[in-house]
Tab-separated table of C-alpha atoms in Angstrom:
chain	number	residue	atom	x	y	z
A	28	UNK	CA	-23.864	-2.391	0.202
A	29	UNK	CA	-27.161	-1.412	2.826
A	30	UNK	CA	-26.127	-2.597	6.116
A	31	UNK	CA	-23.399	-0.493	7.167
A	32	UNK	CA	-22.877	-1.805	10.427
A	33	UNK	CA	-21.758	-5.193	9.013
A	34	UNK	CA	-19.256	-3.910	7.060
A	35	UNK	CA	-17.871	-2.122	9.679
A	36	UNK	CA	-17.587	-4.769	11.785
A	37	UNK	CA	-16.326	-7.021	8.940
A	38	UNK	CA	-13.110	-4.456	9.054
A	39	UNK	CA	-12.503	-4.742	12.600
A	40	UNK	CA	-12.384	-8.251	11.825
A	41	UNK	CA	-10.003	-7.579	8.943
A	42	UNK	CA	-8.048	-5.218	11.308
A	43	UNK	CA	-7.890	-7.673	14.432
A	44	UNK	CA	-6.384	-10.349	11.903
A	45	UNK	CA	-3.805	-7.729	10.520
A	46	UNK	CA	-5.270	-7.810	7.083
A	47	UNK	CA	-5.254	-4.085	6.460
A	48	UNK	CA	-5.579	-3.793	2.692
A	49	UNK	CA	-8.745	-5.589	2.644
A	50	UNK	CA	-9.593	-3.404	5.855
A	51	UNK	CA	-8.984	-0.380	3.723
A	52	UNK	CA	-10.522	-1.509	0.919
A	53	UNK	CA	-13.457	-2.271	2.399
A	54	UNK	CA	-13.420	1.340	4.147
A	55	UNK	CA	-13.404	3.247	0.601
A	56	UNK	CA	-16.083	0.897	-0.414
A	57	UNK	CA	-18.372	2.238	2.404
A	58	UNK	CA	-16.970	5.554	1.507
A	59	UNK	CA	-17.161	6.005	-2.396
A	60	UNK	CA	-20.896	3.632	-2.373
A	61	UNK	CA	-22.873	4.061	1.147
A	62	UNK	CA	-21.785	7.286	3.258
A	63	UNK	CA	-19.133	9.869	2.209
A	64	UNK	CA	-18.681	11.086	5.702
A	65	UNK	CA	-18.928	7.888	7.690
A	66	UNK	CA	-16.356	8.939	10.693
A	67	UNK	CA	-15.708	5.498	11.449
A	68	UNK	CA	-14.798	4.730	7.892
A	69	UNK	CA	-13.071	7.417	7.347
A	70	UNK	CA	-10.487	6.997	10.594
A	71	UNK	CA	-10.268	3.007	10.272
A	72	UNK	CA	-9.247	3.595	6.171
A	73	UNK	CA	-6.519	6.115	7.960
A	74	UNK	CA	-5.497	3.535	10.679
A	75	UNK	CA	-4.931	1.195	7.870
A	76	UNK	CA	-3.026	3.365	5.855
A	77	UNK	CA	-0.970	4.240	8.790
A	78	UNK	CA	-0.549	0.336	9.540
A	79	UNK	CA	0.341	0.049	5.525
A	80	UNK	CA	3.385	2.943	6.202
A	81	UNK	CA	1.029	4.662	3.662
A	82	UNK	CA	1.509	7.996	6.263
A	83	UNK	CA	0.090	10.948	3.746
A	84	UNK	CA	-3.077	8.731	2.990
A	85	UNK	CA	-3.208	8.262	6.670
A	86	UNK	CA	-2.985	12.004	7.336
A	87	UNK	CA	-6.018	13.260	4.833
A	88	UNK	CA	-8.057	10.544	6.415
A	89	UNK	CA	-7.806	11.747	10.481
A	90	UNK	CA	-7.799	15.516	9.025
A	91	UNK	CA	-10.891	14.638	7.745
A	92	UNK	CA	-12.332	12.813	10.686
A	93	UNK	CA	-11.177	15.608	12.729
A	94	UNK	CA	-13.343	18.116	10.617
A	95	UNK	CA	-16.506	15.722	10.727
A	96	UNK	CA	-16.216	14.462	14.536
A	97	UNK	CA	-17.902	15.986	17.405
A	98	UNK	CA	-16.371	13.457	19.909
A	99	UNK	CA	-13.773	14.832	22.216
A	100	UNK	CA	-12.711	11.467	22.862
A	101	UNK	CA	-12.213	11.028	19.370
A	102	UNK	CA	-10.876	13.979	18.260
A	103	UNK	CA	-8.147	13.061	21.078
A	104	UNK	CA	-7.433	9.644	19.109
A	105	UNK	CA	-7.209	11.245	15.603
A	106	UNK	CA	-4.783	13.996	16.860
A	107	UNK	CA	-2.692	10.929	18.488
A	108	UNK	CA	-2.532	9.595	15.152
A	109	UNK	CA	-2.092	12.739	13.510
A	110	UNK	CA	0.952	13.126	15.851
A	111	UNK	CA	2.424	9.924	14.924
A	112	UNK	CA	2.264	10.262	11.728
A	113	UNK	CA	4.441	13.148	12.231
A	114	UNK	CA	6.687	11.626	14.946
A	115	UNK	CA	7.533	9.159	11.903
A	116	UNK	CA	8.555	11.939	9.312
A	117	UNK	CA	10.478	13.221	12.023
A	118	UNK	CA	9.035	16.608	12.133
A	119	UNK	CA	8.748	16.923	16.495
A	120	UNK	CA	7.104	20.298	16.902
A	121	UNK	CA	4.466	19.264	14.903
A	122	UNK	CA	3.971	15.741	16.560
A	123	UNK	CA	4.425	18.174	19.851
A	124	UNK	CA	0.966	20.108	19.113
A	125	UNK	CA	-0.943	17.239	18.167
A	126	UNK	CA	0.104	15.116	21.558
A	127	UNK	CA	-0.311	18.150	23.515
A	128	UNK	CA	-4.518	18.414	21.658
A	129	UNK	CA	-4.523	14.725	22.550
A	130	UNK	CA	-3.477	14.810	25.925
A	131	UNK	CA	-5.604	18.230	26.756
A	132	UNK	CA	-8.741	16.593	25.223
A	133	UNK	CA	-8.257	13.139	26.870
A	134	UNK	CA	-6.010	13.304	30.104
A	135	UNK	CA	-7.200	9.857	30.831
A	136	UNK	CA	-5.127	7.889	27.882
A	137	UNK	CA	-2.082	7.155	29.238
A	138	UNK	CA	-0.323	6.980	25.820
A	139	UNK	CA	-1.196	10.384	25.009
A	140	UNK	CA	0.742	11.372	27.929
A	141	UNK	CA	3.502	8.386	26.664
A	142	UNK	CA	4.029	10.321	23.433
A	143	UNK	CA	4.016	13.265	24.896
A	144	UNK	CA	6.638	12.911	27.214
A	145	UNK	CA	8.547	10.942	24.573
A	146	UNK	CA	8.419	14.021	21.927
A	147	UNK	CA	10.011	16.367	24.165
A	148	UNK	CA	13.145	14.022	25.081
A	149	UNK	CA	13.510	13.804	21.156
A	150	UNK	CA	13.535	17.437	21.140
A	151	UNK	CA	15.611	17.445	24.573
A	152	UNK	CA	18.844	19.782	23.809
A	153	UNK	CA	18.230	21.220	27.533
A	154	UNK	CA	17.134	20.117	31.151
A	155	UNK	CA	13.891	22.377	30.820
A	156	UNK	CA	12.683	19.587	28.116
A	157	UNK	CA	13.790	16.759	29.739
A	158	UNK	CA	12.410	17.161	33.040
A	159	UNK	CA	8.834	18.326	31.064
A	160	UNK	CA	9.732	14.790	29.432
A	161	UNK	CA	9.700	12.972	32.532
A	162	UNK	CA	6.741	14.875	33.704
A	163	UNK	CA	4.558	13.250	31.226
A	164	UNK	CA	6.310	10.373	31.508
A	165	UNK	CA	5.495	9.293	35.030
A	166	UNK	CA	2.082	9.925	33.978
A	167	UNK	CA	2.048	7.451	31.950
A	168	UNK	CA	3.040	4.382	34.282
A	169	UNK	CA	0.524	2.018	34.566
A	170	UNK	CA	1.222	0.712	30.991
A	171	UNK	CA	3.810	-1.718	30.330
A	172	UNK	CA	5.751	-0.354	27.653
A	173	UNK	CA	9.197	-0.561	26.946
A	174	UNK	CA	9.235	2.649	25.401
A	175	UNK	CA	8.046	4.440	28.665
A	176	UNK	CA	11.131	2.891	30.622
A	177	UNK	CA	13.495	3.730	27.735
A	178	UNK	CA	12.926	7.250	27.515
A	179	UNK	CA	12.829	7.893	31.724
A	180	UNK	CA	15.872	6.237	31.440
A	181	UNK	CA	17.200	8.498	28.563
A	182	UNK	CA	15.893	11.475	30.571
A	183	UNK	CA	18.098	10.963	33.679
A	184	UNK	CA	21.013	9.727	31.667
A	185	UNK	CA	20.439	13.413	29.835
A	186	UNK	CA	19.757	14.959	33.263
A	187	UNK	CA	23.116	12.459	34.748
A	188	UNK	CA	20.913	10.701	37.419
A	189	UNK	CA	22.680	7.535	36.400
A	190	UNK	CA	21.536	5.750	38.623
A	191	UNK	CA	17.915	6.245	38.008
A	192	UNK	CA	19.037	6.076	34.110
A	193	UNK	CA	20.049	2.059	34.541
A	194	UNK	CA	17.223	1.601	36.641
A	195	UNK	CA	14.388	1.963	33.782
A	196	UNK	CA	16.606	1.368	30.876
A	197	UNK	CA	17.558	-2.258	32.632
A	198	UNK	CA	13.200	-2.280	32.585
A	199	UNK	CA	12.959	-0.935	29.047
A	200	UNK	CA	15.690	-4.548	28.130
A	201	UNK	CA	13.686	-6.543	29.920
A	202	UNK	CA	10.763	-6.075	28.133
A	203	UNK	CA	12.425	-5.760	24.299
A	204	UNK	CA	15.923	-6.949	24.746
A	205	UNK	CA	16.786	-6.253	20.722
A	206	UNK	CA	16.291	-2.458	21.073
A	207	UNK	CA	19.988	-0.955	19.622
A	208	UNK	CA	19.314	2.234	21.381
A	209	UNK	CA	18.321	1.199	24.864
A	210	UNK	CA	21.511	-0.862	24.891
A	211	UNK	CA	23.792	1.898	23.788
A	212	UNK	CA	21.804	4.335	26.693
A	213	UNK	CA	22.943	1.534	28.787
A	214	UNK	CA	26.334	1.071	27.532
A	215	UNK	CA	26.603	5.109	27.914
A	216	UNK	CA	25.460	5.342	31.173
A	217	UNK	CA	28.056	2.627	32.687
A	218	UNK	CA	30.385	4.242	30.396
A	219	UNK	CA	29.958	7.771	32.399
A	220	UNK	CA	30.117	6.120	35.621
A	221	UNK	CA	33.130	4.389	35.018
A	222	UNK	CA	31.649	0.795	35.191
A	223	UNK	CA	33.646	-0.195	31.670
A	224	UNK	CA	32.991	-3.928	31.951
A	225	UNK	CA	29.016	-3.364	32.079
A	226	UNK	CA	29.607	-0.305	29.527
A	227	UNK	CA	31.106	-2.590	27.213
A	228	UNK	CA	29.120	-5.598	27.485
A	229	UNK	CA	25.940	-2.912	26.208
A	230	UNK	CA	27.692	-1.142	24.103
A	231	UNK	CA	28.926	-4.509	21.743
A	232	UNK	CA	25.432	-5.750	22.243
A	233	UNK	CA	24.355	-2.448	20.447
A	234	UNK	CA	26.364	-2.761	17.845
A	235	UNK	CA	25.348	-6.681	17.145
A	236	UNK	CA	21.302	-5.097	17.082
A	237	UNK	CA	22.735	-2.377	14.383
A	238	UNK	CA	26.266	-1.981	13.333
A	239	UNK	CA	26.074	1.125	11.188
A	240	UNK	CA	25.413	3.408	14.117
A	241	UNK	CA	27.883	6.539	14.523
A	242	UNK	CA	27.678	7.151	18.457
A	243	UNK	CA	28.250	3.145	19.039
A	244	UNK	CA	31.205	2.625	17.316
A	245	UNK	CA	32.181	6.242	18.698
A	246	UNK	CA	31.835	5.205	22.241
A	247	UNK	CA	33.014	1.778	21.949
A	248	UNK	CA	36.197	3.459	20.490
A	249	UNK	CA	36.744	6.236	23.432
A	250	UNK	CA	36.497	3.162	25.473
A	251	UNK	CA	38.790	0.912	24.501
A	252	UNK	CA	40.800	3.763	24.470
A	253	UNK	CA	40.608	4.408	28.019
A	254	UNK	CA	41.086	0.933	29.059
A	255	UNK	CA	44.533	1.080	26.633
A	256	UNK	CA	43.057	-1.209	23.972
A	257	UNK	CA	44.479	1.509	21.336
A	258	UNK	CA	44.794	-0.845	18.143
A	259	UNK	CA	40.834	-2.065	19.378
A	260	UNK	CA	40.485	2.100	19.505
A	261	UNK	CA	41.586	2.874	16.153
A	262	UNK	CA	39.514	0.426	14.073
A	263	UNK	CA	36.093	1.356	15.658
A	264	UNK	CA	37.182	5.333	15.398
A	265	UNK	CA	37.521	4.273	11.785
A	266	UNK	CA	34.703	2.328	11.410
A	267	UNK	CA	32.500	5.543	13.060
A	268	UNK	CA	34.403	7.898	10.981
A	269	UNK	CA	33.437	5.826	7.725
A	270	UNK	CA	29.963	5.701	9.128
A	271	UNK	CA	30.185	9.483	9.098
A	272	UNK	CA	30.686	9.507	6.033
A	273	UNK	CA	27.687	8.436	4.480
A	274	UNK	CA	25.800	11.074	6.206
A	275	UNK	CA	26.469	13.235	3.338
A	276	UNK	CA	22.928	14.428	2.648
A	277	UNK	CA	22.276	16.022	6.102
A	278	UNK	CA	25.500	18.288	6.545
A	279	UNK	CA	24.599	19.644	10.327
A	280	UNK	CA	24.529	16.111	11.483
A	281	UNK	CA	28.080	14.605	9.895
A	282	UNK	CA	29.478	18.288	11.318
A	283	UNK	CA	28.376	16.902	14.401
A	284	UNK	CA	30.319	13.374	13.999
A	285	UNK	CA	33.447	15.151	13.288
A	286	UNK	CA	33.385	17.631	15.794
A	287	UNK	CA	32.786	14.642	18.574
A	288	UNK	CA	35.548	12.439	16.517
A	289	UNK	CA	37.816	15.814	16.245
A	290	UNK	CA	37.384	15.950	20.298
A	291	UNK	CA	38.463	11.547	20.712
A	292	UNK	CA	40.971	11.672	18.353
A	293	UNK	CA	43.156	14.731	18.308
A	294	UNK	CA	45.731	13.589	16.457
A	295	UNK	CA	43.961	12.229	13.795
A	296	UNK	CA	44.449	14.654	10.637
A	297	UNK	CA	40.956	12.875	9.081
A	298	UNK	CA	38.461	14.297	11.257
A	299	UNK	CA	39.548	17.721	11.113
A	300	UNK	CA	40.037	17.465	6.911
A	301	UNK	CA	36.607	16.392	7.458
A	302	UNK	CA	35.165	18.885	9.838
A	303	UNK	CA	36.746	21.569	7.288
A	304	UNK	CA	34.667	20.107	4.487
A	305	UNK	CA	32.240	20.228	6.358
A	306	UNK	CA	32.376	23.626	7.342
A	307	UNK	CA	32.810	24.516	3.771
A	308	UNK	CA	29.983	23.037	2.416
A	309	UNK	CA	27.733	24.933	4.948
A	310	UNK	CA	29.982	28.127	4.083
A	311	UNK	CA	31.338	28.699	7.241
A	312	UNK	CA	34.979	29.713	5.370
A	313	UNK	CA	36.658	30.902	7.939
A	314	UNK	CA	35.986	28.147	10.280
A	315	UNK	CA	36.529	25.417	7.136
A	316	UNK	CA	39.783	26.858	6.233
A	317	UNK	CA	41.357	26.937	10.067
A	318	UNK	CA	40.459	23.244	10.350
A	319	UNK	CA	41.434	22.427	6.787
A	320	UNK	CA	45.183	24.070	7.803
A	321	UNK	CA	45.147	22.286	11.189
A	322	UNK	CA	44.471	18.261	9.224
A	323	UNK	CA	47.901	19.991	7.044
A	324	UNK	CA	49.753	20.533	9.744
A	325	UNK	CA	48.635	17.289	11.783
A	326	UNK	CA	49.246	15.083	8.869
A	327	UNK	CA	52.475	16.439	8.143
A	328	UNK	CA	53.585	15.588	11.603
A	329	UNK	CA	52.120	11.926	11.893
A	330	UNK	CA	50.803	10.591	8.451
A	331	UNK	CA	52.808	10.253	5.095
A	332	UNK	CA	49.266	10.212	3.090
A	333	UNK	CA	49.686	13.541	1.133
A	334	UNK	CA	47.090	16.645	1.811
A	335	UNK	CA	45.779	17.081	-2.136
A	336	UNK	CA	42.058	17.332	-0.567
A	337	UNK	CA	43.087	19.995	2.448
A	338	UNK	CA	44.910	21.844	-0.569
A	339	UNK	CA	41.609	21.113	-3.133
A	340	UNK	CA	39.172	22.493	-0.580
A	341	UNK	CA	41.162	25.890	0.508
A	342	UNK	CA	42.041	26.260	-2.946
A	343	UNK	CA	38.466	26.306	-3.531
A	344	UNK	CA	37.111	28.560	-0.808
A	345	UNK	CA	39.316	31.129	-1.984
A	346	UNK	CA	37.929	31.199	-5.247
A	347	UNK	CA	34.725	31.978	-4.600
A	348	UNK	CA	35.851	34.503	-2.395
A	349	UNK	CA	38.134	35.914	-5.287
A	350	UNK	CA	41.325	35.547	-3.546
A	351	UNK	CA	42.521	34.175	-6.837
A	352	UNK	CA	46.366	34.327	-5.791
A	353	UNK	CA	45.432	32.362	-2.995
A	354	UNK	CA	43.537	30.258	-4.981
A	355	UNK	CA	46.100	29.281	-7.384
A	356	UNK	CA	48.735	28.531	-4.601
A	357	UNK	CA	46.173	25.898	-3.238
A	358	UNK	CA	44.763	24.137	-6.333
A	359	UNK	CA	48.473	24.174	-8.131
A	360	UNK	CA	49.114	21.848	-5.060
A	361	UNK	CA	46.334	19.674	-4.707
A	362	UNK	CA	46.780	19.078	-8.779
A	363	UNK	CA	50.559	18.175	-8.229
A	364	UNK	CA	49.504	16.071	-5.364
A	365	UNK	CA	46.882	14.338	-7.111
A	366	UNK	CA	47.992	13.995	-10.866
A	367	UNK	CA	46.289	10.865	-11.586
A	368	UNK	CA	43.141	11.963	-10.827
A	369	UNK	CA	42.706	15.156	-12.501
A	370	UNK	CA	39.205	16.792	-11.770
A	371	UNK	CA	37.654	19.047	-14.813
A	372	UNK	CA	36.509	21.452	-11.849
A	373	UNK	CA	39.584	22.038	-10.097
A	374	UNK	CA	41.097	22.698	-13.708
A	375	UNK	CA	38.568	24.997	-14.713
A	376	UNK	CA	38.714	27.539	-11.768
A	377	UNK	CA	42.729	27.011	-11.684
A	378	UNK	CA	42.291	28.596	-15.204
A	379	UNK	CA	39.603	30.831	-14.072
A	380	UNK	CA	41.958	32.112	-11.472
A	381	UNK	CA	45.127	32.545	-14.072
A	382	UNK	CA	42.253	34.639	-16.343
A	383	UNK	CA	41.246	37.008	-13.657
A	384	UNK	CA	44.771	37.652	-12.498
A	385	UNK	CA	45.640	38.575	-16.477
A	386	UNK	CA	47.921	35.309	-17.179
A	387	UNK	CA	45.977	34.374	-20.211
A	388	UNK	CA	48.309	31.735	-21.572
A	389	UNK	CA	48.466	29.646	-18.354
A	390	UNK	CA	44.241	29.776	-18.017
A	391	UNK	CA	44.220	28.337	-21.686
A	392	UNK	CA	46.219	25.131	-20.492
A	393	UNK	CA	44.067	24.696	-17.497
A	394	UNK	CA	41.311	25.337	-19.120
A	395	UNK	CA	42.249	22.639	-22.066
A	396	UNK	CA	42.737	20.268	-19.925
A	397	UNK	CA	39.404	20.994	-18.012
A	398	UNK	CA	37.890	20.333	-21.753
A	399	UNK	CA	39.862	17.361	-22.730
A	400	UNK	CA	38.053	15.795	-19.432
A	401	UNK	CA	34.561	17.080	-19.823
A	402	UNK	CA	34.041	17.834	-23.164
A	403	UNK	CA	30.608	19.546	-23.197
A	404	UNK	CA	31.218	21.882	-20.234
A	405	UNK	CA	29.368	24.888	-21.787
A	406	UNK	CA	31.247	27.464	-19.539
A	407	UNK	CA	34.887	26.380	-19.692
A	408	UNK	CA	34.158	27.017	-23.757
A	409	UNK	CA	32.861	30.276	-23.189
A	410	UNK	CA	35.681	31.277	-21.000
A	411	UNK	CA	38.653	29.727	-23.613
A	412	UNK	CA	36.761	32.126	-25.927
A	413	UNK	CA	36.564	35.061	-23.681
A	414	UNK	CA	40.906	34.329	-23.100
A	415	UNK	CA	41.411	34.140	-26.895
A	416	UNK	CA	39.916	37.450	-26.987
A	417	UNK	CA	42.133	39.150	-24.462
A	418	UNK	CA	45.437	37.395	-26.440
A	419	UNK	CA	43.693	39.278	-29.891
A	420	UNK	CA	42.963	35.669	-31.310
A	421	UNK	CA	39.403	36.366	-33.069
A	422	UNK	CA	39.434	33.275	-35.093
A	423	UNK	CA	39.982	31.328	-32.074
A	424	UNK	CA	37.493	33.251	-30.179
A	425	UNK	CA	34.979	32.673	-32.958
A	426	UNK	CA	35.743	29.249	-33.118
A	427	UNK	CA	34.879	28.605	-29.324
A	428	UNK	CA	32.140	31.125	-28.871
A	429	UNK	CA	30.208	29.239	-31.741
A	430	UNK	CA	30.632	25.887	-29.862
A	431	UNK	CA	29.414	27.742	-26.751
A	432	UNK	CA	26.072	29.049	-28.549
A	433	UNK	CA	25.603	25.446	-30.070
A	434	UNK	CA	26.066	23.885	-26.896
A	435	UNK	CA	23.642	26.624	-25.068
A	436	UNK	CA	21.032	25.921	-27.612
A	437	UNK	CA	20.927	22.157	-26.936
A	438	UNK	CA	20.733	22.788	-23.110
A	439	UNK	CA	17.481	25.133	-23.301
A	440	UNK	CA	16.137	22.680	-26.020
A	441	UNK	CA	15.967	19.813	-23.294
A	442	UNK	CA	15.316	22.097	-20.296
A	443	UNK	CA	12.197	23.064	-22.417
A	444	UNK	CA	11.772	19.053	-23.286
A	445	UNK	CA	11.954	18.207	-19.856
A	446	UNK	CA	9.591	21.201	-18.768
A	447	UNK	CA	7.343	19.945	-20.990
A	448	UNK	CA	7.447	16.728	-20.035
A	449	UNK	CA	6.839	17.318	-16.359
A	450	UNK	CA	3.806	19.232	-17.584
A	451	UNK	CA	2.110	16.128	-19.437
């Protein structure tokens, strides 16, 4: 491989046709056989790892343009890059200081300012940020980009100058009509100033672009409400509640579901058993256990499902915070509630909780049955032995301490397998 130019050229072929493994093949070839520090090779292999959703590859390559490049005008376009790259794994105040390098480097790019303006209404949470937003925003126009409209429009609809708010979002449709969340900034906006027809004509069309999407079915379901479609109501404050749900792995987010599903639906006991879960997963106890106590009450007074989970979780949150009398009261209910599902945990603290407050032959029971479900729970056999030993049963105690220590063994022989493993 001599003439360099060629090849580069050969990529930009490869690029302009969308071919961007060959592209980025060809770039390491140029890299690992002609010139190590080719800048042009080195941010077109990035670009087509970017392209390829291949975002860390993407990221050593314009770090390492960025290092090489004298070019202000390029070291604008790698920091772009660099930004969306970032903007994608959703971390904003990074993308924020590489848009803002971009931008101060090359003022003349209008998507620099674009992506600048869109960062900080996806940071938003006050006016401050969205009117910065918009700043950047309108210094963008020139560029026909649906994006640009959407997130003006978001902007005002954040800032409630509704009006302006349909205005671009109605531009943003026009020029991608199958974006979900320009239709439901639509459908929100009508929604807030009281045009239902128009709110729900967006709001369905949302929900046909992407139907697992909390704040849709959410909306859709305060509206029906409002217009007195209440059976209508119900199933898409389930179907948002359901969606809720699955957000298990990001806990601050599904609090926020409940809360706004807590605030449309006060008188269903779900969202606030829920938003107690919730709360106790993030150990807020106190706030857990007053919602937990408020679903009891609710569903008491409008549901005949029974309240074994409200019971389960309060039992719980009292033993870890060693209210153990407490603790029992709860999880002797959920268990009675909920026979035919017995969990080994629930069992194991109950008898836990009957050891600590000194009833030793009640914690055996539990803690039997805990066994009988999970048979190799190390603990709830050191903790039979430990009761055996308060009732003066050595033998016994013997007998379960040595299962203990057997079982211990075999758990530090494969954590040192695995360890070892990982190593190789």
């Amino acid at each position: 491989m001599k003439n360099i130019d060629k090849y580069l050229q050969d990529i930009d072929n490869y690029i302009h046709s969308s071919n961007y493994e060959d592209a980025f093949s060809l770039c390491n070839n140029i890299l690992d056989n002609i010139d190590i520090n080719n800048t042009e090779a080195i941010f077109k292999a990035g670009y087509c790892a970017y392209k390829l959703e291949r975002y860390d590859i993407a990221m050593i390559n314009f770090l390492k343009a960025l290092s090489l490049d004298k070019s202000n005008i390029n070291k604008a376009m790698y920091k772009y890059y660099m930004g969306r790259c970032y903007d994608i794994f959703n971390s904003l105040e990074d993308s924020l200081e590489c848009f803002k390098s971009a931008y101060k480097l090359d003022k003349s790019n209008h998507y620099y300012a674009l992506w600048l303006g869109i960062t900080y209404a996806k940071i938003g949470a006050n006016d401050y940020n969205y009117n910065l937003a918009l700043l950047y925003l309108y210094k963008a126009f020139g560029i026909e980009d649906s994006l640009l409209y959407k997130y003006a429009g978001y902007c005002h609809m954040q800032l409630k100058s509704y009006s302006k708010a349909i205005e671009f979002l109605e531009k943003s449709m026009l020029l991608k009509k199958d974006d979900y969340l320009t239709r439901y900034y639509l459908g929100y906006t009508y929604f807030s100033v009281h045009i239902y027809d128009k709110a729900l004509e967006h709001l369905s069309e949302s929900l046909k672009l992407k139907d697992d999407e909390f704040n849709s079915w959410l909306s859709i379901g305060i509206l029906y409400k409002i217009i007195d479609e209440e059976v209508l109501s119900e199933e898409c404050l389930d179907k948002a509640r359901n969606i809720a749900l699955n957000y298990s792995d990001n806990i601050d987010y599904q609090l926020e579901c409940f809360i706004k599903l807590s605030e449309a639906e006060e008188n269903e006991y779900l969202n606030y058993l829920y938003l107690g879960i919730c709360y106790a997963k993030l150990e807020s106890y106190k706030n857990a256990v007053h919602y937990l106590l408020e679903s009891i009450e609710i569903n008491e007074k409008y549901s005949s499902d029974n309240n074994y989970l409200a019971y389960y979780w309060i039992g719980y949150i009292n033993y870890i915070d060693s209210e153990y009398e407490e603790a029992v009261k709860y999880l002797e209910k959920s268990i009675k509630l909920n026979n035919d599902e017995e969990n080994y945990l629930i069992l194991f603290w109950l008898g836990d909780s009957y050891f600590r407050l000194s009833n030793y032959k009640k914690a055996l029971v539990n803690l039997q049955k805990s066994l009988d479900l999970k048979e190799d729970e190390i603990e709830t056999y050191k903790l039979i032995a430990k009761t055996y030993l308060e009732l003066g049963d050595k033998d016994k105690y013997n007998e379960y301490i040595t299962q203990y220590k057997i079982l211990s063994r075999k758990e530090n022989i494969k954590i040192i397998k695995n360890n070892d493993q990982l190593k190789r």
